[in-house]
Short mmCIF file of C-alpha atoms and ligand atoms in Angstrom, two decimals:
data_model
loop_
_atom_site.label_atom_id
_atom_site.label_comp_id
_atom_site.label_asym_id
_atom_site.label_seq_id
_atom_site.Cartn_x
_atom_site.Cartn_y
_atom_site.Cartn_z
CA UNK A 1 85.71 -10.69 151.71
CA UNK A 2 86.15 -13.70 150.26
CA UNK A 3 82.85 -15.81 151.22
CA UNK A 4 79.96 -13.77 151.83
CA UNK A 5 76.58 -14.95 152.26
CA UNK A 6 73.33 -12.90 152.41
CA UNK A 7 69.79 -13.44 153.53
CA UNK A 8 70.20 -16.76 152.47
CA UNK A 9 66.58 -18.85 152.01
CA UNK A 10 66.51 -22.08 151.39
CA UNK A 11 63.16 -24.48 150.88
CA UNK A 12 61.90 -27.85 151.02
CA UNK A 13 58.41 -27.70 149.96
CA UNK A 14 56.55 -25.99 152.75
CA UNK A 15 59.51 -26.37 155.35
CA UNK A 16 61.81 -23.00 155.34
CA UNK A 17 65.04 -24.74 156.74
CA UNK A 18 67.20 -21.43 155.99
CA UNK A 19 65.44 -17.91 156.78
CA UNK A 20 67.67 -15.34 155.96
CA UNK A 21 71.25 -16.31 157.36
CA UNK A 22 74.12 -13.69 157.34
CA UNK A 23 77.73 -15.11 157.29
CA UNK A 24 80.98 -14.21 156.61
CA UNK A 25 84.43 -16.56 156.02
CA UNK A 26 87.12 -13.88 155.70
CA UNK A 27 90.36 -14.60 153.51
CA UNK A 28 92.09 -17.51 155.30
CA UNK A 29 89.74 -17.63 157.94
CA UNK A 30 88.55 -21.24 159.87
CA UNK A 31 84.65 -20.21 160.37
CA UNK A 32 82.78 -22.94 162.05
CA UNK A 33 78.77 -23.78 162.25
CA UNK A 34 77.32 -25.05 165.04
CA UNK A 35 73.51 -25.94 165.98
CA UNK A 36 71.37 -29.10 167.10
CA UNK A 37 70.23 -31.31 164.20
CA UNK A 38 67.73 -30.03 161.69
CA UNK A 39 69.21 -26.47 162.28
CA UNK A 40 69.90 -25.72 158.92
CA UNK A 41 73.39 -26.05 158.56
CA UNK A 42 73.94 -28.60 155.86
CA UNK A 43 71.59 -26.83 154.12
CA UNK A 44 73.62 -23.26 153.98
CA UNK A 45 76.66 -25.34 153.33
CA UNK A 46 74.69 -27.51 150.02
CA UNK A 47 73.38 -23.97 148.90
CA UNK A 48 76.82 -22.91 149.14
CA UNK A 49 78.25 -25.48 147.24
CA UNK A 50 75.59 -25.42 144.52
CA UNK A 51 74.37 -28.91 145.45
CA UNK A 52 70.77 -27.35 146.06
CA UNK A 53 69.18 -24.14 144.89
CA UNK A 54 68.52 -21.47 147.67
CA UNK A 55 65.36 -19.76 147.51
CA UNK A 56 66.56 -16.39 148.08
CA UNK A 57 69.92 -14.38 148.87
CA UNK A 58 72.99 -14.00 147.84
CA UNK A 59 76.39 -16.19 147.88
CA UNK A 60 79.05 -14.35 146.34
CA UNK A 61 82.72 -15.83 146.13
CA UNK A 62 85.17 -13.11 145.69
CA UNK A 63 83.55 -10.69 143.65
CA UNK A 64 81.52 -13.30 141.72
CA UNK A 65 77.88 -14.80 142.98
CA UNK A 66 77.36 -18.23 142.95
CA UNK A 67 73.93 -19.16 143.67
CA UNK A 68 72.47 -20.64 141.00
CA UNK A 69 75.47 -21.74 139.68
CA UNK A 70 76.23 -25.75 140.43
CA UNK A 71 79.03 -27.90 141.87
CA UNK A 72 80.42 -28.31 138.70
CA UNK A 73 81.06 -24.23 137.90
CA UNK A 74 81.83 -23.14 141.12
CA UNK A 75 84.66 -25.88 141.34
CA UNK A 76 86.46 -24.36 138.48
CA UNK A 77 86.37 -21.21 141.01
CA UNK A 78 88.42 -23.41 143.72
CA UNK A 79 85.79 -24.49 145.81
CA UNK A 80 85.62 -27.77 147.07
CA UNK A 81 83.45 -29.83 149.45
CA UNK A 82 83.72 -32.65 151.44
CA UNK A 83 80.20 -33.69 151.57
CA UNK A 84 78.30 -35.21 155.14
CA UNK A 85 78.77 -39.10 154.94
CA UNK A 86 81.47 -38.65 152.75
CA UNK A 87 80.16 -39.89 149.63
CA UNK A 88 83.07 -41.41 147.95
CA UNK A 89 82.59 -43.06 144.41
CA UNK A 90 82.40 -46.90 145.76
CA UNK A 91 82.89 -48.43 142.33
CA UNK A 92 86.35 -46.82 141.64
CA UNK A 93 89.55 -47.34 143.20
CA UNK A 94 91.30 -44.93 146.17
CA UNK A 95 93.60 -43.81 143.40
CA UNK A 96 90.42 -43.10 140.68
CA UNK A 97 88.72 -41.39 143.15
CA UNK A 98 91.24 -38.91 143.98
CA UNK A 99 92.15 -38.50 140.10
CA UNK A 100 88.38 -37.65 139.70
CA UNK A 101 89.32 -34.96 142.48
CA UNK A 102 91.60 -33.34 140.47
CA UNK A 103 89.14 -33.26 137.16
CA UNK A 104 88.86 -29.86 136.83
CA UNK A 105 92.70 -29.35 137.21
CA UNK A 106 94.63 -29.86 133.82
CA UNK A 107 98.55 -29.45 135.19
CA UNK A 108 99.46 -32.78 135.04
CA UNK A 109 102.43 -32.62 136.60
CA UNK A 110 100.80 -31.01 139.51
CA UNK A 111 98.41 -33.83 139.88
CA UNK A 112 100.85 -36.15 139.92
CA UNK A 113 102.88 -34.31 142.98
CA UNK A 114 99.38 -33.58 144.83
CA UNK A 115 98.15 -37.48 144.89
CA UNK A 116 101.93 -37.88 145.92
CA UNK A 117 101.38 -35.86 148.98
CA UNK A 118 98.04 -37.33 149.53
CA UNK A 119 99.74 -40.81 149.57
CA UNK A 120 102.11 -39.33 152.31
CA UNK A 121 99.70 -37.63 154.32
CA UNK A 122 97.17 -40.50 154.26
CA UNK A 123 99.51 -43.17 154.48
CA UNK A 124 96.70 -46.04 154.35
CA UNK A 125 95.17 -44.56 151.02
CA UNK A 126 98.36 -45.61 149.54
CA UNK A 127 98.11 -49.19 150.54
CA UNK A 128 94.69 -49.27 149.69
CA UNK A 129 94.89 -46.74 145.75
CA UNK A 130 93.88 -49.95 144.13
CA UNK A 131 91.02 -50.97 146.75
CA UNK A 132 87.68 -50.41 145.37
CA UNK A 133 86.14 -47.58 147.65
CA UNK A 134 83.15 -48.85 148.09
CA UNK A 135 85.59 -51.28 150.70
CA UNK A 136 87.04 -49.06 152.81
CA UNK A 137 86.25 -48.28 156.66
CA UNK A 138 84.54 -45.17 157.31
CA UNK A 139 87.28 -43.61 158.98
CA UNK A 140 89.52 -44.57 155.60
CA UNK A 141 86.41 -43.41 153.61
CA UNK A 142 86.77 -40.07 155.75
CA UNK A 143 90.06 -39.87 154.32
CA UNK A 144 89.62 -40.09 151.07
CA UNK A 145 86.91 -37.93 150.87
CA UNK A 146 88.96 -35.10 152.12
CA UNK A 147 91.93 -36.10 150.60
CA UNK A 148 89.76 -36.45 147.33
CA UNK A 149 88.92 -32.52 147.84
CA UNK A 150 92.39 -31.48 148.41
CA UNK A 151 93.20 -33.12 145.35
CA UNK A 152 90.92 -29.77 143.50
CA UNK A 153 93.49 -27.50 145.13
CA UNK A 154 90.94 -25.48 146.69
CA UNK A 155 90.95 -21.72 147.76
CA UNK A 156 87.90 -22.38 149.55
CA UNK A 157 86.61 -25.57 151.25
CA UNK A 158 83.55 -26.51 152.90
CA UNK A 159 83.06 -29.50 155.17
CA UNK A 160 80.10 -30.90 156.31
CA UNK A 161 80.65 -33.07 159.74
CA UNK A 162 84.62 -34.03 158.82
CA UNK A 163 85.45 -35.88 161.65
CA UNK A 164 82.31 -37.77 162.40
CA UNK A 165 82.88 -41.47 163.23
CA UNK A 166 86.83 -40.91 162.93
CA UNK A 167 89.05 -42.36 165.80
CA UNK A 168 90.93 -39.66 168.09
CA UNK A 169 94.07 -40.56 165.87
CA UNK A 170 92.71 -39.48 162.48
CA UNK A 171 90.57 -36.36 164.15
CA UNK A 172 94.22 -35.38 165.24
CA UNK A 173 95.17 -35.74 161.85
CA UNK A 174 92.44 -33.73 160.61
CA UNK A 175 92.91 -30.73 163.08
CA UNK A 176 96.37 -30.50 161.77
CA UNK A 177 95.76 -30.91 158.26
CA UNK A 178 93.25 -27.94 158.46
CA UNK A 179 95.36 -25.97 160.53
CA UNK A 180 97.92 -25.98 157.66
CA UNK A 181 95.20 -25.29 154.98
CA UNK A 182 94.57 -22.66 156.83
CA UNK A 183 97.90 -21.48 157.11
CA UNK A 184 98.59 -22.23 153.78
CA UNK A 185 95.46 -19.35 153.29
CA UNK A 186 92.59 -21.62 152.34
CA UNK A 187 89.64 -20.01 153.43
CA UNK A 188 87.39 -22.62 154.97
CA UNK A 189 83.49 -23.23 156.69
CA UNK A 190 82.71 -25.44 158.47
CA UNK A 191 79.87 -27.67 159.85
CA UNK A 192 80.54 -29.82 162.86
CA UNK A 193 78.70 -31.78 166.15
CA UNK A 194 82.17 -31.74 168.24
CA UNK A 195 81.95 -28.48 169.84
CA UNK A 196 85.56 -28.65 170.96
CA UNK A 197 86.81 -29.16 167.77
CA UNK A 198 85.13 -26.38 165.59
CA UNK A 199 85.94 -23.63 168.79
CA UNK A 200 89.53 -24.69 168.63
CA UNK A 201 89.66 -24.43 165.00
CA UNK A 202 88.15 -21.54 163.92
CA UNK A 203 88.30 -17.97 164.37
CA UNK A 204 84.89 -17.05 163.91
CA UNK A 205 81.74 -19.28 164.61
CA UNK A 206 77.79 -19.57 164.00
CA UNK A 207 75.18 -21.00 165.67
CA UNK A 208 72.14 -21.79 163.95
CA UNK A 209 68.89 -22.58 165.50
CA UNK A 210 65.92 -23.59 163.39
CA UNK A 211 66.90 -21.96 160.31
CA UNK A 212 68.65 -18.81 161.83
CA UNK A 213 71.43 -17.80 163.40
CA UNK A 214 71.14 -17.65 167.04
CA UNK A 215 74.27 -16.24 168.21
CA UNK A 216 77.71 -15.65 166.40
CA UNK A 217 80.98 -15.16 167.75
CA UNK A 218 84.52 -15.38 168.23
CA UNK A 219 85.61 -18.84 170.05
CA UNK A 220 85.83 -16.57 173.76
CA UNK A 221 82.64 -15.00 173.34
CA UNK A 222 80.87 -18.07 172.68
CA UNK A 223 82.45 -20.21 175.50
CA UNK A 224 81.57 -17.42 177.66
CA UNK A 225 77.78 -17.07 176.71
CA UNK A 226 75.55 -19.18 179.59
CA UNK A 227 73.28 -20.20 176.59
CA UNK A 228 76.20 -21.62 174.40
CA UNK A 229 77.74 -23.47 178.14
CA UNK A 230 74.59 -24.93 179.02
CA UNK A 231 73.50 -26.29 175.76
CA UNK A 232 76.84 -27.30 174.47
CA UNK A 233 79.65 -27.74 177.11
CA UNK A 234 77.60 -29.15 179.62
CA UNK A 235 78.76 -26.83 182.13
P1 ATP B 1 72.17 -32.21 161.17
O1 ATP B 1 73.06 -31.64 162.22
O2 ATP B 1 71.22 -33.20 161.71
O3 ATP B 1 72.92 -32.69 159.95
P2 ATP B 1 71.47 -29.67 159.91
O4 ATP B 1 71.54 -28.52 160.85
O5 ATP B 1 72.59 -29.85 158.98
O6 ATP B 1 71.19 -30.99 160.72
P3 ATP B 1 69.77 -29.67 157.55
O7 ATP B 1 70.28 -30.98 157.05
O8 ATP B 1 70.18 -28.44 156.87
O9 ATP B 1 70.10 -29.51 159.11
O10 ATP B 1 68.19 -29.75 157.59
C1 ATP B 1 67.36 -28.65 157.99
C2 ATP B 1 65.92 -29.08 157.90
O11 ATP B 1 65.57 -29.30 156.55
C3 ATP B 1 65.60 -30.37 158.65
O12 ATP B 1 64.34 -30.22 159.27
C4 ATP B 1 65.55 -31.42 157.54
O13 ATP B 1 64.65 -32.44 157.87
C5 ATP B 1 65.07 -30.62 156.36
N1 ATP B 1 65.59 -31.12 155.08
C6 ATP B 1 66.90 -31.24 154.75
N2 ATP B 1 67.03 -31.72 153.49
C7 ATP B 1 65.77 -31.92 153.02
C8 ATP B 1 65.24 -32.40 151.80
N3 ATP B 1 66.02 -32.76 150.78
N4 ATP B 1 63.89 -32.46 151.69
C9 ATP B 1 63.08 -32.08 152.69
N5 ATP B 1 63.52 -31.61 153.88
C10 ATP B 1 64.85 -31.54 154.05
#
């Protein structure tokens, strides 16, 4: 099992926003988190990608664990993250920004065919690679932040809210850009609002309610729970 983790904890001061979650992102699996706001999410998805310290549990990637180590480590493992809001460098260029993607890679060649592809799939971070970030539109920003991820050649990717604020033309692009990740066997988790999006996507799902997990799934059992229809597909 590629991404495991177990009785994850994670604290803010005196607030417990993750008590003891349970989840699993099989090899080449989609796996998708749902839940209102201030569920927790984010949170199991920074723990994962070493961006905050749990307080307890386990991660383990492969047959390594994780927690405790940071963004920087764990990267060299082949995870990558496309951080909520994006959070591209706004100083640097398109084109330094996805070369900073690749930093922990050291096959040049290989860099140079992957911002290639990026340029191709992304056709408007091409015409912008020597646009300061910092200048972009959110949906271009959106872009480059996953673009900028792809760019680490990642075995596993997390993504925090990919497609918010994106137009219905670039969440199109999106679905099929992680369908073929996933094909491709990237193992991936995901956190996303658009309920449609994450149950179409992913084979497996999880949805967390003040710091646990409420009810977990595959996409049919979920639709089909009254709980998951009332409070999310507004049926
Ligand atoms: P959303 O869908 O709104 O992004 P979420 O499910 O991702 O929500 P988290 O961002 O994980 O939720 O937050 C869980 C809880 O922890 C919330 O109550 C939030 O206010 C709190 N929290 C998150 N980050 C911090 C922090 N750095 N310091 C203090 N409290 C925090």
């Amino acid at each position: 099992m590629p991404l495991l983790i177990k009785d994850l904890h994670v604290r803010y001061g005196a607030l417990e926003a993750v008590q003891g979650v349970n989840i699993t992102v099989p090899d080449g699996k989609v796996v998708g988190i749902l839940g209102a706001n201030g569920a927790g999410k984010s949170s199991v998805l920074k723990a994962v990608a070493g961006t905050i310290r749990s307080a307890a549990g386990e991660i383990w990637l492969d047959d390594k664990r994780i927690d405790g180590m940071g963004p920087h480590q764990s990267i060299k493992l082949g995870l990558a993250t496309v951080p909520e809001g994006r959070r591209v460098f706004a100083g640097m260029t398109v084109e330094e920004n996805l070369r900073l993607g690749a930093y922990s890679r050291n096959d040049k060649p290989g860099i140079e065919q992957d911002l290639q592809t990026m340029f191709e799939r992304f056709p408007i971070l091409k015409e912008r690679r020597k646009q300061h970030a910092g200048t972009l539109s959110g949906g271009e920003q959106g872009q480059l932040a996953i673009a900028r991820a792809l760019m680490v050649r990642p075995r596993f990717l997390l993504l925090d809210e990919p497609i918010q604020g994106l137009s219905p033309v670039i969440t199109d692009l999106f679905f099929d850009i992680i369908l073929k990740l996933r094909d491709e066997g990237v193992t991936i988790m995901m956190v996303e609002h658009n309920v449609h999006f994450v149950l179409n996507l992913s084979s497996y799902l999880y949805l967390m309610e003040q710091g646990k997990v409420r009810i977990e799934g595959e996409p049919k059992e979920l639709t089909s729970s009254e709980y998951v229809q009332m409070m999310y597909l507004g049926r």
